[in-house]
Short mmCIF file of C-alpha atoms and ligand atoms in Angstrom, two decimals:
data_model
loop_
_atom_site.label_atom_id
_atom_site.label_comp_id
_atom_site.label_asym_id
_atom_site.label_seq_id
_atom_site.Cartn_x
_atom_site.Cartn_y
_atom_site.Cartn_z
CA MET A 1 -8.17 14.45 1.65
CA SER A 2 -8.94 13.78 -2.14
CA ASN A 3 -12.26 12.65 -1.47
CA GLY A 4 -14.02 11.74 2.05
CA ASN A 5 -15.97 8.76 0.89
CA GLU A 6 -13.31 7.12 -1.32
CA PHE A 7 -14.32 3.48 0.06
CA ALA A 8 -17.92 4.16 -0.73
CA THR A 9 -17.50 5.17 -4.62
CA LYS A 10 -17.84 2.17 -6.88
CA SER A 11 -14.56 2.02 -8.92
CA PRO A 12 -14.97 0.11 -12.31
CA ASN A 13 -14.06 -3.25 -12.53
CA ARG A 14 -10.81 -3.85 -13.88
CA ILE A 15 -10.35 -6.65 -16.95
CA TYR A 16 -7.94 -8.04 -19.03
CA VAL A 17 -9.19 -10.02 -22.46
CA THR A 18 -7.47 -13.29 -23.46
CA GLY A 19 -8.19 -15.51 -26.39
CA ASP A 20 -10.20 -14.53 -29.49
CA CYS A 21 -13.42 -15.66 -31.06
CA ASP A 22 -16.01 -14.44 -33.36
CA GLY A 23 -17.60 -11.04 -32.48
CA LEU A 24 -14.78 -10.62 -29.88
CA PRO A 25 -13.31 -7.26 -31.74
CA ASP A 26 -16.75 -5.45 -31.35
CA LEU A 27 -17.00 -6.68 -27.76
CA ARG A 28 -13.78 -5.53 -26.90
CA GLU A 29 -14.43 -1.91 -28.37
CA ALA A 30 -17.50 -1.82 -26.48
CA LEU A 31 -15.93 -2.73 -23.31
CA ALA A 32 -13.10 -0.13 -23.79
CA SER A 33 -15.42 2.55 -24.05
CA HIS A 34 -17.93 1.37 -21.04
CA PRO A 35 -17.88 3.59 -17.93
CA GLU A 36 -18.23 0.44 -15.51
CA VAL A 37 -15.30 -1.36 -16.84
CA GLU A 38 -11.64 -0.61 -17.19
CA LEU A 39 -9.99 -2.49 -20.06
CA VAL A 40 -6.62 -2.89 -18.87
CA GLY A 41 -5.14 -4.91 -22.08
CA SER A 42 -5.90 -7.90 -24.10
CA ALA A 43 -3.86 -10.59 -25.77
CA ASN A 44 -4.68 -13.52 -28.09
CA GLN A 45 -2.26 -15.85 -26.57
CA VAL A 46 -2.41 -16.27 -22.72
CA ALA A 47 1.41 -16.38 -22.46
CA GLU A 48 1.69 -13.02 -23.91
CA ALA A 49 -0.28 -11.67 -21.24
CA ALA A 50 1.68 -13.54 -18.47
CA ALA A 51 3.25 -10.35 -16.89
CA THR A 52 0.10 -7.91 -16.91
CA LEU A 53 -2.00 -11.17 -15.54
CA THR A 54 0.06 -11.24 -12.68
CA GLY A 55 0.13 -9.07 -9.54
CA GLY A 56 -3.60 -9.45 -8.33
CA HIS A 57 -4.79 -6.42 -9.69
CA LEU A 58 -7.26 -7.63 -12.20
CA ASN A 59 -10.91 -7.91 -11.04
CA VAL A 60 -11.83 -10.23 -13.97
CA VAL A 61 -10.26 -11.92 -16.92
CA LEU A 62 -12.29 -12.88 -19.80
CA HIS A 63 -11.24 -15.45 -21.96
CA ALA A 64 -12.76 -15.87 -25.68
CA THR A 65 -12.49 -19.10 -27.67
CA ARG A 66 -13.93 -20.54 -30.70
CA ALA A 67 -13.67 -24.32 -29.54
CA ALA A 68 -16.99 -26.11 -28.85
CA THR A 69 -15.56 -27.66 -25.64
CA LEU A 70 -14.07 -26.34 -22.71
CA PRO A 71 -10.48 -24.68 -23.52
CA VAL A 72 -8.82 -26.36 -20.23
CA ASN A 73 -5.02 -26.12 -20.96
CA GLU A 74 -5.72 -22.17 -21.86
CA LEU A 75 -7.63 -21.88 -18.49
CA ALA A 76 -5.00 -23.43 -16.60
CA ALA A 77 -2.49 -21.19 -18.18
CA ILE A 78 -4.41 -17.96 -17.14
CA ARG A 79 -4.72 -19.65 -13.58
CA GLU A 80 -0.88 -19.88 -13.07
CA HIS A 81 -0.91 -16.24 -13.30
CA THR A 82 -4.17 -14.74 -11.61
CA ARG A 83 -6.81 -15.88 -9.05
CA ALA A 84 -9.31 -13.17 -10.58
CA PRO A 85 -12.91 -14.54 -11.72
CA LEU A 86 -12.82 -15.86 -15.11
CA ILE A 87 -15.62 -15.20 -17.99
CA LEU A 88 -15.56 -17.60 -20.96
CA LEU A 89 -16.66 -16.27 -24.03
CA ALA A 90 -17.64 -18.63 -26.93
CA SER A 91 -18.83 -18.20 -30.34
CA ASN A 92 -19.52 -21.92 -30.92
CA GLY A 93 -20.22 -23.11 -27.38
CA SER A 94 -22.39 -26.02 -26.71
CA PRO A 95 -24.96 -26.12 -23.70
CA ALA A 96 -22.69 -28.74 -22.13
CA LEU A 97 -20.10 -25.95 -21.75
CA LEU A 98 -21.65 -23.91 -19.39
CA GLU A 99 -21.94 -26.88 -17.09
CA GLU A 100 -18.63 -28.19 -17.72
CA ALA A 101 -17.03 -24.65 -17.05
CA LEU A 102 -18.32 -24.00 -13.92
CA GLU A 103 -16.86 -27.35 -12.62
CA HIS A 104 -13.65 -25.67 -13.78
CA ASP A 105 -13.94 -22.65 -11.87
CA VAL A 106 -15.15 -20.54 -14.48
CA ALA A 107 -17.57 -17.83 -13.10
CA ASP A 108 -19.59 -17.79 -16.16
CA VAL A 109 -20.33 -18.53 -19.78
CA LEU A 110 -21.63 -16.24 -22.64
CA LEU A 111 -22.28 -17.19 -26.08
CA LEU A 112 -21.37 -14.38 -28.36
CA PRO A 113 -23.01 -12.33 -29.86
CA GLN A 114 -24.38 -10.19 -26.38
CA LEU A 115 -25.45 -7.07 -25.65
CA THR A 116 -22.63 -5.06 -23.92
CA ASP A 117 -24.78 -4.72 -20.81
CA ASN A 118 -25.33 -8.19 -20.29
CA VAL A 119 -21.30 -8.81 -20.50
CA VAL A 120 -21.14 -5.92 -17.93
CA PHE A 121 -23.80 -7.25 -15.49
CA SER A 122 -21.96 -10.61 -15.83
CA ILE A 123 -18.50 -8.66 -15.05
CA ARG A 124 -19.78 -6.86 -12.43
CA LYS A 125 -21.38 -9.91 -10.70
CA ALA A 126 -18.30 -12.08 -10.95
CA GLY A 127 -16.13 -8.99 -9.71
CA HIS A 128 -18.40 -8.62 -6.67
CA VAL A 129 -17.61 -12.26 -5.67
CA GLY A 130 -14.27 -11.89 -6.52
CA LYS A 131 -13.63 -8.95 -4.52
CA ARG A 132 -15.21 -10.47 -1.38
CA LEU A 133 -13.04 -13.76 -1.61
CA THR A 134 -9.69 -12.13 -2.29
CA GLY A 135 -10.49 -9.35 0.27
CA ASP A 136 -10.25 -11.95 2.84
CA GLN A 137 -7.28 -13.98 1.49
CA ARG A 138 -5.33 -11.22 0.38
CA ARG A 139 -2.54 -9.62 2.25
CA HIS A 140 -3.69 -6.42 3.36
CA GLY A 141 -0.68 -4.53 4.71
CA ARG A 142 -0.40 -2.10 7.46
CA LEU A 143 0.26 1.58 6.77
CA VAL A 144 2.16 3.38 9.27
CA THR A 145 3.26 7.14 8.22
CA VAL A 146 5.77 9.03 9.96
CA PHE A 147 4.96 12.68 10.34
CA SER A 148 6.10 15.90 11.99
CA PRO A 149 5.61 19.25 10.74
CA LYS A 150 9.28 20.42 11.51
CA GLY A 151 12.51 19.23 9.91
CA GLY A 152 14.73 17.40 12.09
CA THR A 153 12.45 16.03 14.64
CA GLY A 154 13.49 12.66 13.95
CA LYS A 155 11.25 11.36 11.39
CA THR A 156 13.88 9.51 9.14
CA VAL A 157 15.67 8.16 12.25
CA THR A 158 12.22 6.80 13.46
CA ALA A 159 10.94 5.30 10.39
CA THR A 160 14.23 3.72 9.56
CA ASN A 161 14.82 2.00 12.93
CA LEU A 162 11.12 1.27 12.98
CA GLY A 163 11.05 -0.65 9.77
CA THR A 164 14.36 -2.39 10.21
CA SER A 165 12.74 -3.57 13.76
CA LEU A 166 9.67 -4.73 12.04
CA ALA A 167 11.82 -6.76 9.62
CA LYS A 168 14.25 -8.06 11.90
CA HIS A 169 12.89 -8.53 15.10
CA TRP A 170 9.15 -9.17 14.50
CA GLY A 171 9.77 -11.02 10.92
CA LYS A 172 7.47 -8.90 9.21
CA ARG A 173 7.65 -8.36 5.35
CA ALA A 174 8.18 -4.52 5.66
CA LEU A 175 8.22 -1.90 2.96
CA LEU A 176 9.89 1.38 3.74
CA LEU A 177 8.66 4.09 1.55
CA ASP A 178 10.68 7.42 1.51
CA LEU A 179 8.12 10.06 0.51
CA ASP A 180 10.33 12.92 1.47
CA LEU A 181 10.10 13.18 -2.02
CA GLN A 182 12.85 16.27 -2.55
CA PHE A 183 15.28 15.58 0.31
CA GLY A 184 14.88 12.08 1.33
CA ASP A 185 17.66 10.47 3.11
CA ALA A 186 16.13 7.30 4.20
CA ALA A 187 18.45 5.07 2.15
CA ILE A 188 21.77 6.77 3.10
CA MET A 189 20.82 6.24 6.80
CA LEU A 190 20.40 2.81 6.17
CA GLY A 191 23.62 2.58 4.51
CA ILE A 192 22.17 1.14 1.25
CA GLU A 193 22.98 2.54 -2.60
CA PRO A 194 19.65 1.74 -4.41
CA GLU A 195 19.92 1.70 -8.32
CA LYS A 196 16.35 2.68 -8.51
CA THR A 197 13.70 4.91 -6.90
CA ILE A 198 10.32 5.81 -6.70
CA TYR A 199 11.01 8.14 -9.40
CA ASP A 200 11.92 5.30 -11.82
CA LEU A 201 8.66 3.38 -10.84
CA VAL A 202 6.27 5.90 -11.52
CA THR A 203 8.20 6.83 -14.68
CA ALA A 204 8.27 3.40 -15.77
CA PRO A 205 6.00 2.37 -18.60
CA GLY A 206 2.84 -0.20 -18.22
CA GLU A 207 0.86 -1.24 -15.51
CA LEU A 208 1.92 -1.34 -11.52
CA ASP A 209 1.58 -4.76 -9.83
CA SER A 210 3.10 -6.43 -7.05
CA GLU A 211 6.00 -7.88 -9.25
CA LYS A 212 6.92 -4.89 -11.01
CA LEU A 213 7.32 -3.12 -7.54
CA ALA A 214 9.23 -6.04 -6.43
CA GLY A 215 11.77 -4.97 -9.35
CA TYR A 216 12.23 -1.23 -8.01
CA THR A 217 12.81 -1.83 -4.16
CA THR A 218 16.46 -2.63 -2.68
CA LYS A 219 16.66 -5.12 0.31
CA HIS A 220 18.62 -3.95 3.36
CA ALA A 221 20.36 -6.34 5.52
CA SER A 222 17.67 -6.52 7.96
CA GLY A 223 15.47 -7.91 5.28
CA LEU A 224 13.36 -4.22 5.13
CA GLU A 225 12.75 -3.41 1.49
CA VAL A 226 13.08 0.17 0.63
CA LEU A 227 11.81 2.32 -2.01
CA PRO A 228 14.02 5.78 -1.91
CA ALA A 229 13.00 9.38 -2.91
CA PRO A 230 13.88 10.40 -6.43
CA LEU A 231 17.85 11.28 -6.59
CA ARG A 232 17.08 14.81 -7.77
CA PRO A 233 14.48 17.14 -6.18
CA GLU A 234 12.90 18.22 -9.37
CA ASP A 235 11.79 14.62 -10.19
CA ALA A 236 9.68 15.02 -7.10
CA GLU A 237 6.80 16.53 -8.84
CA LEU A 238 6.08 13.31 -11.13
CA VAL A 239 5.16 11.58 -8.35
CA THR A 240 1.74 12.33 -8.62
CA GLU A 241 -1.19 11.53 -6.14
CA ALA A 242 -2.55 9.01 -8.69
CA LYS A 243 0.53 7.21 -9.23
CA LEU A 244 0.93 7.07 -5.28
CA ALA A 245 -2.55 5.92 -4.75
CA ARG A 246 -2.03 3.06 -6.89
CA LEU A 247 1.62 2.51 -5.32
CA LEU A 248 0.12 2.19 -2.00
CA GLU A 249 -2.43 -0.30 -3.00
CA VAL A 250 0.02 -2.59 -4.39
CA ALA A 251 2.40 -2.25 -1.67
CA ARG A 252 -0.43 -3.22 0.63
CA GLU A 253 -0.87 -6.38 -1.48
CA SER A 254 2.74 -7.32 -1.12
CA PHE A 255 3.81 -6.54 2.42
CA ASP A 256 2.63 -6.89 5.93
CA VAL A 257 3.53 -3.47 6.83
CA ILE A 258 4.59 -0.32 4.99
CA VAL A 259 6.37 2.59 6.83
CA VAL A 260 6.27 5.68 5.30
CA ASP A 261 8.68 8.55 6.05
CA THR A 262 7.58 11.90 5.09
CA SER A 263 8.49 15.66 4.71
CA PRO A 264 7.10 18.18 6.87
CA PHE A 265 4.34 19.17 4.45
CA PHE A 266 0.95 18.62 3.70
CA HIS A 267 1.34 18.23 -0.07
CA GLY A 268 -0.84 16.18 -2.32
CA PRO A 269 1.44 12.94 -2.08
CA MET A 270 0.89 13.07 1.78
CA LEU A 271 -2.82 13.48 1.62
CA ALA A 272 -2.87 10.60 -0.53
CA THR A 273 -1.23 8.48 1.97
CA LEU A 274 -3.17 9.82 4.84
CA ASP A 275 -6.40 8.58 2.92
CA ARG A 276 -4.83 5.22 3.45
CA THR A 277 -2.93 5.54 6.54
CA ASP A 278 -3.60 2.81 9.43
CA GLU A 279 -1.37 4.71 12.11
CA LEU A 280 -0.11 8.09 12.19
CA LEU A 281 2.90 8.44 14.32
CA LEU A 282 3.05 12.32 14.80
CA LEU A 283 6.39 13.20 16.04
CA CYS A 284 7.06 15.97 18.46
CA GLY A 285 10.06 17.34 20.43
CA LEU A 286 10.58 19.33 23.61
CA ASP A 287 10.80 22.58 21.69
CA VAL A 288 8.22 25.55 21.60
CA PRO A 289 8.65 25.81 17.66
CA THR A 290 7.87 21.97 17.03
CA LEU A 291 5.26 21.96 19.69
CA LYS A 292 3.24 24.88 17.92
CA ASN A 293 3.38 23.26 14.77
CA VAL A 294 2.43 19.96 15.94
CA ARG A 295 -0.61 21.58 17.74
CA LEU A 296 -1.37 22.96 14.23
CA SER A 297 -0.87 19.59 12.44
CA LEU A 298 -3.45 18.21 15.11
CA GLN A 299 -6.01 20.48 13.85
CA THR A 300 -5.19 20.26 10.14
CA LEU A 301 -5.87 16.43 10.61
CA GLU A 302 -9.23 17.26 12.43
CA LEU A 303 -10.21 19.46 9.64
CA LEU A 304 -9.25 16.61 7.09
CA SER A 305 -11.46 14.31 9.10
CA PHE A 306 -8.64 12.02 9.80
CA PRO A 307 -9.86 9.57 12.33
CA PRO A 308 -8.17 10.89 15.74
CA ASP A 309 -7.73 7.00 16.88
CA ARG A 310 -5.17 6.57 13.87
CA VAL A 311 -2.93 8.99 15.49
CA LYS A 312 -0.22 8.18 17.88
CA LEU A 313 2.06 10.98 19.58
CA VAL A 314 5.75 10.14 19.58
CA LEU A 315 7.99 12.24 21.67
CA ASN A 316 11.50 12.00 20.35
CA ARG A 317 14.61 12.93 22.69
CA ALA A 318 12.07 12.54 25.28
CA ASN A 319 14.59 12.89 28.12
CA SER A 320 16.42 15.96 26.88
CA LYS A 321 17.15 18.40 29.81
CA VAL A 322 15.67 21.60 27.97
CA GLY A 323 13.58 23.17 30.39
CA MET A 324 10.56 21.40 29.13
CA LYS A 325 8.71 18.37 30.42
CA PRO A 326 6.74 15.84 28.69
CA LYS A 327 3.88 16.72 31.08
CA GLU A 328 3.78 20.15 29.58
CA VAL A 329 3.77 18.65 26.15
CA GLU A 330 0.82 16.55 26.93
CA SER A 331 -1.13 19.68 28.45
CA ALA A 332 -0.25 22.09 25.64
CA LEU A 333 -1.48 19.18 23.25
CA GLU A 334 -4.71 18.30 25.40
CA ARG A 335 -3.65 14.60 24.66
CA GLY A 336 -1.75 11.98 26.25
CA ILE A 337 1.83 10.71 24.61
CA ASP A 338 1.64 7.47 23.15
CA PHE A 339 5.44 6.39 22.87
CA GLU A 340 8.78 8.21 24.10
CA ILE A 341 11.87 7.65 22.56
CA PRO A 342 14.84 8.92 24.38
CA SER A 343 17.58 10.69 22.82
CA ASP A 344 20.95 8.99 22.67
CA ARG A 345 24.55 9.65 21.31
CA ILE A 346 24.48 6.26 19.50
CA VAL A 347 22.02 7.70 17.09
CA PRO A 348 23.91 10.24 15.29
CA LEU A 349 26.76 7.67 15.17
CA ALA A 350 24.77 5.26 13.59
CA VAL A 351 23.39 7.96 11.21
CA ASN A 352 26.80 8.86 10.36
CA ARG A 353 27.64 5.43 9.69
CA GLY A 354 24.74 4.41 7.76
CA ASN A 355 23.79 1.34 10.11
CA PRO A 356 20.59 1.90 12.17
CA ALA A 357 20.82 2.00 15.83
CA VAL A 358 18.57 -0.90 16.38
CA LEU A 359 20.93 -2.86 14.61
CA ALA A 360 24.47 -1.49 15.80
CA GLU A 361 23.39 -0.62 19.31
CA PRO A 362 20.32 -3.27 20.09
CA LYS A 363 20.93 -2.95 24.01
CA ALA A 364 20.82 1.14 24.00
CA GLU A 365 17.54 2.78 25.50
CA PHE A 366 16.98 4.35 22.25
CA SER A 367 16.70 0.64 20.54
CA LYS A 368 14.66 -0.35 23.13
CA ALA A 369 12.20 1.85 22.90
CA VAL A 370 11.71 1.63 19.00
CA ARG A 371 11.57 -2.20 19.27
CA ALA A 372 8.57 -1.54 21.97
CA MET A 373 7.17 0.39 19.57
CA ALA A 374 7.53 -1.89 16.81
CA LYS A 375 5.81 -4.62 19.06
CA GLU A 376 2.77 -2.47 19.92
CA LEU A 377 2.45 -2.19 15.97
CA VAL A 378 2.64 -5.51 15.48
CA ALA A 379 -0.13 -6.15 18.09
CA ALA A 380 -2.22 -3.43 16.85
CA GLN A 381 -2.10 -5.19 13.49
CA ALA A 382 -3.11 -8.45 15.14
CA VAL A 383 -6.09 -7.02 16.59
CA ALA A 384 -7.01 -5.70 13.56
CA LYS A 385 -6.93 -8.59 11.87
CA GLN A 386 -8.98 -10.47 14.50
CA LYS A 387 -11.97 -7.81 14.08
CA LYS A 388 -11.62 -7.95 10.34
CA LYS A 389 -12.02 -11.78 10.86
CA PHE A 390 -15.13 -11.25 13.31
CA MET A 391 -16.92 -8.74 10.82
CA ALA A 392 -16.49 -11.41 7.76
CA THR A 393 -18.15 -13.73 10.09
CA LEU A 394 -20.85 -11.82 11.24
CA ALA A 395 -21.56 -10.68 7.66
CA ARG A 396 -21.53 -14.52 6.25
CA ALA A 397 -24.02 -15.26 9.29
N1 LIG B 401 16.46 10.03 19.50
C1 LIG B 401 17.38 10.71 18.91
N2 LIG B 401 18.67 10.86 19.92
C2 LIG B 401 19.70 11.62 19.40
N3 LIG B 401 19.49 11.97 18.29
C3 LIG B 401 18.80 12.06 17.36
C4 LIG B 401 17.39 11.46 17.84
N4 LIG B 401 16.41 11.65 16.99
C5 LIG B 401 17.00 12.23 15.71
N5 LIG B 401 18.24 12.52 16.30
C6 LIG B 401 19.47 13.41 15.25
O1 LIG B 401 18.53 14.11 14.93
C7 LIG B 401 18.74 14.17 13.38
C8 LIG B 401 17.59 14.59 12.44
O2 LIG B 401 16.83 13.44 12.42
P1 LIG B 401 16.14 13.24 11.40
O3 LIG B 401 15.45 11.79 11.51
O4 LIG B 401 16.85 13.21 9.83
O5 LIG B 401 14.85 14.31 11.18
P2 LIG B 401 13.48 14.53 10.25
O6 LIG B 401 13.80 13.38 9.08
O7 LIG B 401 12.67 14.85 10.95
O8 LIG B 401 14.03 15.75 9.30
C9 LIG B 401 19.30 13.00 13.25
O9 LIG B 401 20.70 12.89 11.96
C10 LIG B 401 19.93 12.30 14.24
O10 LIG B 401 21.31 12.27 14.43
MG1 LIG B 402 13.87 13.05 7.31
#
């Protein structure tokens, strides 16, 4: 894992500057090199900034004005694109400006010139309030990672059918992210031919936000959105940990649930994914080599301090008559199986037709098992949400 206390470290406030006033160029330069802020960009006219303001990724927007009265229209234009806290910078402001601004949902008014540290302090204050507010209101999608240390265990079959069921049967805004970066086949199993892949997304210029992400996903007939793996294996390495981390953050803001299909390795992108995973579906089969590697995976996860209660053990092809029983899996792994998926001949048929089994054969035992798994994930998400609400109430009390 990249860093054990990721959540404790103070991340810089992402800011954007619109408008213009005396003293702004100097201030902008000072902010650009200040360690506590990340200046994402600036634009004289709000209209020029529309694309960057959108997507909910900014912590604070600073708007500069030469007017002595409140630039109501410009503030409204900014509000069309973002709910981020607003700080007004003015070079000709009157004392009445502050009162008026506070009534218009402006977090602070600063008359320039100001010491850079004063401005940064104001940004921190506004950003802090904003994070608390949006933290509650913002969609916080659940990340479900499907992993197995062996190929052919059924990761992609499980991920595609689970994603399909979450979208189709449980009405979730669901994204399937194919992180089997070299040989991903989630799109093929779903029978879609996407024009864009994760490679196009991470190599596209500019900031990633929800809207941009939406331009790169492909919708499956079930409603499931898909972001496929790169078309060529050699393009995989451009999907860096940093890019992926940002992608996952943005995806959580736009989707209820993100199902991640993986390759059988603990490589960088996988570790970045684990850092943010709410539920790890660890797939096992009834064969000795897979069992041995799943056991090793459990040990690796422990070394990585991955919370054990987030691991769900899934036994695929649970009913196969191959001289090993589910009970033996449990005693070898010293833990219980959470979900069993039966082996079913409809699965390879569905794979070859590019139509997920849960849609093609909804009555099959396989499909019932996947739907039940989707149901439990939805229930777990509801519990987590309740818990969060409860904690927020406690914090306010
Ligand atoms: N429960 C199942 N019943 C029947 N066949 C299955 C089942 N799960 C997986 N398969 C078959 O195994 C093959 C490999 O599965 P896949 O999901 O591609 O594995 P992985 O992604 O782990 O490499 C699939 O093509 C599918 O036909
Ligand atoms: Mg696969």
